[in-house]
XYZ file of C-alpha atoms in Angstrom:
437
model
C -20.076 86.005 27.905
C -20.005 86.573 23.965
C -16.417 86.301 24.304
C -16.217 82.440 25.968
C -18.781 81.799 23.138
C -17.011 82.718 20.093
C -13.574 80.637 21.425
C -16.517 78.279 21.990
C -16.727 78.035 18.627
C -13.129 78.504 17.488
C -12.564 75.618 19.704
C -15.294 73.082 17.411
C -14.063 74.778 14.575
C -10.578 73.979 15.405
C -11.268 70.207 16.670
C -13.440 69.203 13.610
C -10.496 70.916 11.301
C -7.896 68.639 12.520
C -9.817 65.141 12.527
C -11.399 66.144 8.902
C -9.438 64.761 6.029
C -6.763 66.649 3.466
C -9.338 68.737 0.823
C -8.718 67.106 -2.981
C -5.353 69.239 -3.550
C -3.950 68.046 -0.785
C -4.903 64.723 -0.480
C -2.033 61.766 -0.552
C -2.527 57.351 0.082
C -0.461 57.815 3.317
C -2.129 60.629 4.728
C -6.139 59.655 4.586
C -4.212 55.576 5.868
C -2.966 58.027 8.541
C -6.563 59.697 9.330
C -8.236 56.536 9.245
C -6.043 54.765 11.841
C -5.943 57.313 13.988
C -9.895 57.120 14.349
C -10.037 53.768 14.536
C -6.992 53.716 17.405
C -10.067 56.023 19.329
C -13.014 53.748 18.727
C -10.556 50.686 20.280
C -13.283 48.231 21.617
C -15.365 48.097 19.279
C -12.315 48.142 16.068
C -11.092 44.980 18.172
C -14.393 43.315 18.236
C -15.198 43.371 14.663
C -10.776 42.466 13.832
C -11.795 39.525 16.330
C -14.969 38.479 14.565
C -13.137 38.405 11.118
C -9.825 37.198 12.291
C -12.486 34.284 13.772
C -14.443 34.115 9.623
C -11.185 34.076 7.912
C -9.340 31.103 9.775
C -12.813 29.552 10.094
C -13.427 30.099 6.026
C -10.239 28.907 4.760
C -10.049 25.377 6.843
C -13.778 24.946 6.194
C -13.536 25.441 2.738
C -10.282 22.971 2.097
C -11.840 20.363 3.666
C -15.029 20.700 1.980
C -12.904 20.836 -0.970
C -11.131 17.788 -0.120
C -14.620 16.020 0.461
C -15.694 17.186 -3.391
C -12.577 16.025 -4.491
C -12.814 12.654 -2.940
C -16.281 12.408 -3.917
C -15.742 12.479 -7.530
C -13.014 10.352 -7.845
C -13.650 8.229 -11.013
C -14.618 4.400 -10.629
C -13.574 3.411 -14.066
C -17.172 2.106 -14.460
C -19.347 2.897 -17.247
C -21.865 4.556 -14.310
C -24.609 6.266 -16.207
C -25.360 2.405 -17.724
C -24.173 0.161 -14.741
C -27.010 -1.852 -12.402
C -26.912 -4.137 -10.026
C -29.086 -6.644 -8.204
C -27.615 -8.884 -5.799
C -30.251 -11.640 -4.309
C -29.263 -13.629 -1.254
C -30.704 -17.035 -0.553
C -33.233 -17.618 2.431
C -32.520 -21.604 1.768
C -29.382 -23.451 0.991
C -29.654 -24.040 -2.990
C -29.169 -27.899 -4.642
C -27.532 -26.993 -7.402
C -26.546 -23.387 -6.845
C -23.739 -23.285 -10.106
C -26.400 -24.577 -12.667
C -29.287 -21.363 -10.634
C -26.292 -18.662 -11.651
C -26.095 -19.767 -14.889
C -29.603 -19.897 -15.296
C -29.689 -16.274 -14.073
C -27.185 -15.077 -15.879
C -29.344 -16.692 -19.069
C -32.289 -14.317 -18.227
C -30.768 -11.376 -17.302
C -28.824 -11.311 -20.666
C -32.169 -11.713 -22.303
C -34.175 -8.724 -20.665
C -34.466 -6.730 -23.503
C -32.202 -3.482 -22.977
C -30.012 -5.319 -21.361
C -26.396 -4.977 -23.302
C -24.527 -7.262 -21.584
C -24.973 -8.995 -17.951
C -21.791 -10.263 -15.567
C -21.523 -11.921 -12.089
C -18.720 -10.304 -9.775
C -17.724 -10.304 -6.354
C -17.401 -6.640 -5.999
C -18.206 -4.035 -7.662
C -16.092 -0.306 -6.636
C -17.198 2.047 -4.043
C -19.784 -1.302 -2.662
C -18.961 -1.652 0.547
C -17.225 -4.974 0.240
C -13.625 -5.924 -0.095
C -11.331 -8.843 -0.111
C -7.396 -7.883 -0.108
C -5.508 -10.356 -1.948
C -1.430 -10.568 -1.903
C 0.196 -10.156 -5.345
C 3.886 -11.589 -5.260
C 6.298 -11.449 -8.203
C 7.962 -14.451 -7.480
C 6.650 -18.254 -6.176
C 9.051 -18.210 -2.800
C 8.217 -13.930 -1.874
C 7.559 -13.742 1.674
C 6.367 -10.465 2.228
C 4.056 -9.589 -0.843
C 4.778 -6.183 -3.315
C 1.238 -4.720 -2.785
C -2.407 -6.439 -1.706
C -4.892 -5.630 -4.193
C -8.760 -6.152 -4.401
C -9.069 -9.456 -6.308
C -12.417 -8.886 -8.676
C -13.728 -12.134 -9.397
C -16.309 -12.351 -12.264
C -17.120 -14.373 -15.578
C -15.707 -13.514 -19.089
C -17.719 -10.319 -19.709
C -16.760 -8.862 -16.543
C -14.760 -6.139 -18.225
C -16.891 -5.294 -21.064
C -20.004 -5.102 -18.582
C -18.392 -2.730 -16.302
C -17.222 -1.251 -19.116
C -13.592 -0.547 -17.964
C -11.482 1.343 -20.644
C -8.393 -0.732 -21.790
C -5.313 1.351 -22.265
C -2.698 -2.478 -22.890
C -3.217 -5.641 -24.189
C -7.064 -7.358 -24.254
C -9.902 -8.342 -22.651
C -11.071 -11.819 -21.300
C -11.784 -14.180 -23.574
C -14.102 -17.527 -22.969
C -10.664 -19.909 -22.543
C -9.112 -17.627 -20.038
C -12.279 -18.149 -17.887
C -11.910 -21.083 -14.976
C -14.578 -22.883 -12.625
C -15.076 -22.875 -9.014
C -17.635 -25.099 -8.598
C -19.997 -25.355 -5.122
C -17.638 -28.999 -3.994
C -14.274 -27.844 -4.573
C -13.633 -25.206 -1.269
C -10.279 -23.754 -2.305
C -10.081 -21.293 -5.115
C -8.530 -21.959 -8.126
C -5.836 -20.534 -10.033
C -6.852 -18.399 -12.898
C -3.915 -18.283 -15.751
C -4.596 -14.947 -16.612
C -5.527 -11.573 -15.148
C -6.617 -7.714 -15.767
C -4.572 -5.639 -13.650
C -5.317 -1.402 -13.224
C -2.818 1.315 -14.434
C -2.211 1.717 -10.371
C -1.462 -1.597 -9.790
C 0.951 -2.689 -13.044
C 3.434 0.419 -12.795
C 3.247 -0.520 -8.850
C 3.868 -4.482 -9.926
C 6.312 -3.847 -13.069
C 7.794 -0.364 -12.427
C 10.512 -1.235 -14.962
C 7.758 -1.174 -17.874
C 5.203 -2.591 -20.205
C 2.978 -5.118 -17.963
C 1.465 -6.800 -20.224
C 2.687 -10.170 -20.993
C 4.245 -10.591 -17.389
C 3.493 -13.084 -15.129
C 3.220 -12.555 -11.541
C 1.318 -14.680 -8.285
C -2.059 -14.638 -6.162
C -3.050 -17.066 -3.404
C -0.296 -20.504 -5.515
C 2.354 -20.764 -6.664
C 0.773 -21.269 -9.765
C 2.293 -18.228 -12.269
C -0.393 -15.676 -13.887
C -0.367 -13.813 -16.586
C -1.025 -10.366 -17.390
C -3.510 -10.441 -20.882
C -4.153 -6.874 -20.307
C -4.505 -3.240 -18.352
C -7.167 -1.259 -17.625
C -7.400 2.657 -16.825
C -9.442 3.034 -13.890
C -11.369 0.669 -11.268
C -11.846 1.692 -7.526
C -12.029 -1.007 -4.762
C -15.493 -1.629 -3.425
C -13.637 0.912 0.030
C -11.309 3.320 -1.000
C -10.720 4.881 2.405
C -6.764 5.839 3.957
C -4.597 6.742 1.222
C -5.314 7.629 -2.437
C -2.855 5.752 -3.408
C -4.292 2.857 -2.719
C -7.546 3.256 -3.986
C -7.171 1.954 -7.571
C -4.982 -1.750 -5.896
C -7.255 -3.832 -7.998
C -7.362 -7.336 -10.293
C -9.735 -8.987 -12.401
C -9.406 -12.869 -12.302
C -11.685 -14.875 -14.657
C -12.894 -17.124 -12.392
C -16.730 -18.315 -13.015
C -18.720 -19.363 -9.671
C -22.230 -18.925 -7.948
C -23.353 -15.889 -6.586
C -23.574 -17.313 -3.089
C -20.499 -18.777 -2.890
C -19.106 -15.459 -3.319
C -22.419 -13.104 -1.990
C -22.440 -11.833 -5.759
C -23.555 -9.120 -7.279
C -24.632 -8.933 -11.390
C -23.985 -6.106 -13.110
C -26.117 -5.015 -15.644
C -25.226 -2.779 -18.777
C -27.991 -1.024 -20.786
C -29.603 1.860 -22.074
C -29.089 5.009 -19.190
C -33.024 5.519 -19.843
C -34.485 1.624 -19.299
C -32.753 1.519 -16.063
C -35.384 1.528 -13.766
C -37.031 -1.041 -15.944
C -34.514 -3.002 -16.481
C -34.111 -3.423 -12.535
C -38.022 -4.379 -11.913
C -37.087 -7.007 -15.087
C -33.803 -8.560 -13.405
C -35.929 -8.654 -10.100
C -39.061 -10.575 -11.678
C -36.555 -12.976 -13.893
C -34.676 -13.899 -11.312
C -37.476 -14.958 -8.654
C -39.277 -17.167 -11.238
C -36.220 -18.935 -11.402
C -36.231 -19.545 -7.924
C -38.511 -17.934 -5.397
C -36.555 -18.808 -2.127
C -33.993 -15.554 -2.616
C -34.970 -12.058 -1.661
C -32.618 -9.104 -3.310
C -29.891 -7.329 -0.193
C -29.199 -4.345 -3.111
C -31.370 -3.676 -6.148
C -30.133 -0.067 -7.349
C -28.304 2.071 -9.731
C -24.426 2.222 -10.045
C -25.230 6.019 -9.519
C -26.876 5.233 -6.398
C -23.742 3.028 -5.155
C -21.560 6.057 -5.247
C -24.390 8.498 -3.748
C -24.810 6.174 -0.623
C -20.991 5.491 -0.729
C -20.342 9.488 -0.449
C -23.654 10.786 1.505
C -21.521 11.451 4.403
C -18.387 14.061 2.635
C -21.186 15.181 0.837
C -23.110 15.937 4.008
C -20.053 16.931 5.608
C -19.319 19.557 2.666
C -23.277 20.978 2.365
C -22.884 21.186 6.286
C -19.361 23.173 6.330
C -20.974 25.446 4.066
C -23.814 26.030 5.394
C -21.639 27.067 8.883
C -19.157 29.119 6.574
C -22.764 31.070 4.958
C -24.233 31.585 8.468
C -20.361 33.143 9.504
C -19.821 35.415 6.997
C -23.346 36.972 7.464
C -23.115 37.637 11.208
C -19.783 38.940 9.570
C -21.720 41.132 7.853
C -24.168 42.410 10.024
C -21.396 43.009 12.781
C -19.815 45.514 9.439
C -22.491 47.147 9.035
C -23.743 47.150 12.960
C -20.128 49.239 13.959
C -20.071 51.014 10.973
C -23.765 52.236 11.195
C -23.032 53.106 15.154
C -19.538 54.835 14.465
C -22.129 57.117 11.660
C -24.338 58.311 14.752
C -21.881 58.573 16.636
C -20.124 61.377 14.075
C -23.257 62.557 12.739
C -22.509 66.412 13.298
C -19.035 65.763 12.097
C -20.114 64.633 9.539
C -22.229 67.858 8.847
C -19.658 70.057 9.659
C -17.181 68.367 7.105
C -20.097 68.316 4.344
C -20.369 72.023 5.061
C -16.815 72.743 4.759
C -16.462 71.400 0.846
C -16.348 67.823 1.459
C -17.933 65.922 -0.965
C -19.729 63.084 -0.726
C -17.528 60.924 -2.180
C -14.803 61.717 0.546
C -18.036 61.068 3.077
C -17.866 57.740 1.951
C -14.222 56.996 1.208
C -13.624 57.845 4.880
C -16.017 55.088 6.423
C -14.508 52.405 3.122
C -11.440 52.987 4.265
C -12.057 52.527 8.077
C -13.917 49.290 7.327
C -10.967 47.994 4.381
C -8.202 49.107 7.133
C -10.482 46.957 9.769
C -10.736 43.810 7.299
C -7.389 43.849 6.381
C -6.179 43.400 10.316
C -8.822 40.922 11.231
C -7.057 39.030 7.553
C -3.611 39.498 8.840
C -4.825 38.045 12.016
C -7.089 35.130 10.523
C -4.064 33.976 8.477
C -2.435 33.328 11.346
C -4.663 31.828 13.116
C -5.981 29.532 10.149
C -2.443 27.989 10.092
C -2.506 26.951 13.752
C -6.350 25.215 13.029
C -4.658 23.621 10.198
C -1.601 22.197 12.567
C -4.184 20.731 14.865
C -5.923 18.900 12.583
C -3.060 16.998 10.961
C -1.908 16.108 14.262
C -6.105 14.463 15.306
C -6.975 13.872 11.271
C -5.089 12.108 8.356
C -5.270 15.038 5.749
C -2.451 17.184 4.666
C -1.419 20.718 5.237
C -3.257 23.332 3.681
C -2.590 24.847 0.468
C -1.400 28.215 0.635
C -3.657 29.559 -2.472
C -6.462 28.708 0.176
C -5.759 31.772 2.300
C -5.705 34.997 -0.981
C -9.106 33.306 -1.588
C -10.626 33.680 1.992
C -8.862 36.697 2.458
C -10.456 38.026 -1.194
C -14.455 37.039 0.515
C -13.593 38.805 3.471
C -12.175 42.053 2.013
C -15.161 41.912 -0.518
C -17.577 41.292 2.335
C -15.968 44.543 4.581
C -16.317 46.820 1.740
C -20.066 45.752 0.585
C -21.469 45.775 4.320
C -19.971 49.242 4.840
C -21.760 50.827 1.881
C -24.904 50.910 3.500
C -24.000 53.072 6.377
C -21.024 54.614 4.248
C -23.975 55.826 2.036
C -26.095 56.972 4.445
C -23.003 59.002 6.085
C -22.682 60.787 2.666
C -25.923 61.801 2.617
C -26.099 63.736 5.333
C -26.819 67.331 3.973
C -24.728 70.779 5.181
C -27.648 72.377 6.262
C -27.333 69.456 9.788
C -24.077 71.761 11.136
C -25.625 74.621 11.006
C -28.655 73.277 13.362
C -26.010 71.414 15.497
C -23.822 73.928 15.659
């Protein structure tokens, strides 16, 4: 009986010694990794669960981060407008007016007279205004296919100054450039001059300076480029980003009812709310038989246009946060379970001289290896998902730098999540081995 008991104790010591990490004097990175891998192979089911969870998290995180970046980048594109200074009010007639041209002139005069208003103009569209009208631009009058399609911003002489556009070449409109489009005239007049965005100027005249060049719009009458502005987004910015700034400004004076126009005012940022209220009262005092389709600041216009993009970004951020939290809890649970399973072994290792840091390193290394394997599988899965998204949606291939970003987040998560159970394991006193032996 005594011999058998002694043999059993000897067998236990041999088994534990075989699983123990090398002493500090003999330890090497290769042996440590080999020891951790051998322990993971003995726990295939639980290891596979965590690897799968990390792989799925990595794949979703990388693609979600890419889509979030696209949405936020799209929502922050420059409009070209002095956004903190511009407000918009869009009236709608409740019944047909007898003299819309005269009322429009009275409206503009009343709006310009409001204290705090620097300038006021009428325009057919505003960037991100969810209204658009593309016209063909041609380099020759007999050209069959247009060089490009662009949004025609019809406005009065001061439209560029009111919107706060940045001139990069040539000049802005003056009063002699403006042509009238009275209510009784059906066909659009042909303006003699125009302002182009940088994008349109480069597409129309790739060989050089666009100022002074001639092009054609809806008739055979030539239109001369007098200036180029840096940015002016279209009413809709969808599809190809290269077309977002296909815009041209035409100095045509007409009534707001003909073009369903927008009165735009430029004012001090702190006075915008008061000025909108004053503008609505001023317009109603001139003609009470109308309502207002829109009364908003340009920041409101931007927020409304990109509301779905920002909502998608927040939704994906919430999903990623929840997924990372679930992954972290999964790692904590699995490592805690392993600690419970190896409680006796840990105590004996401590009694044999293993330091607390050695125990912590053992569990952190196992977590790191699990996370690394999961990330490797997740990267392959991430690209597979991205390819499917490219097939069904108009998005580009995910840039390679997204993968290291996702891997870094998951590595930090894996090590951090394992810290609590690893610390608990390291706190097991050596006396535990004596009680359990």
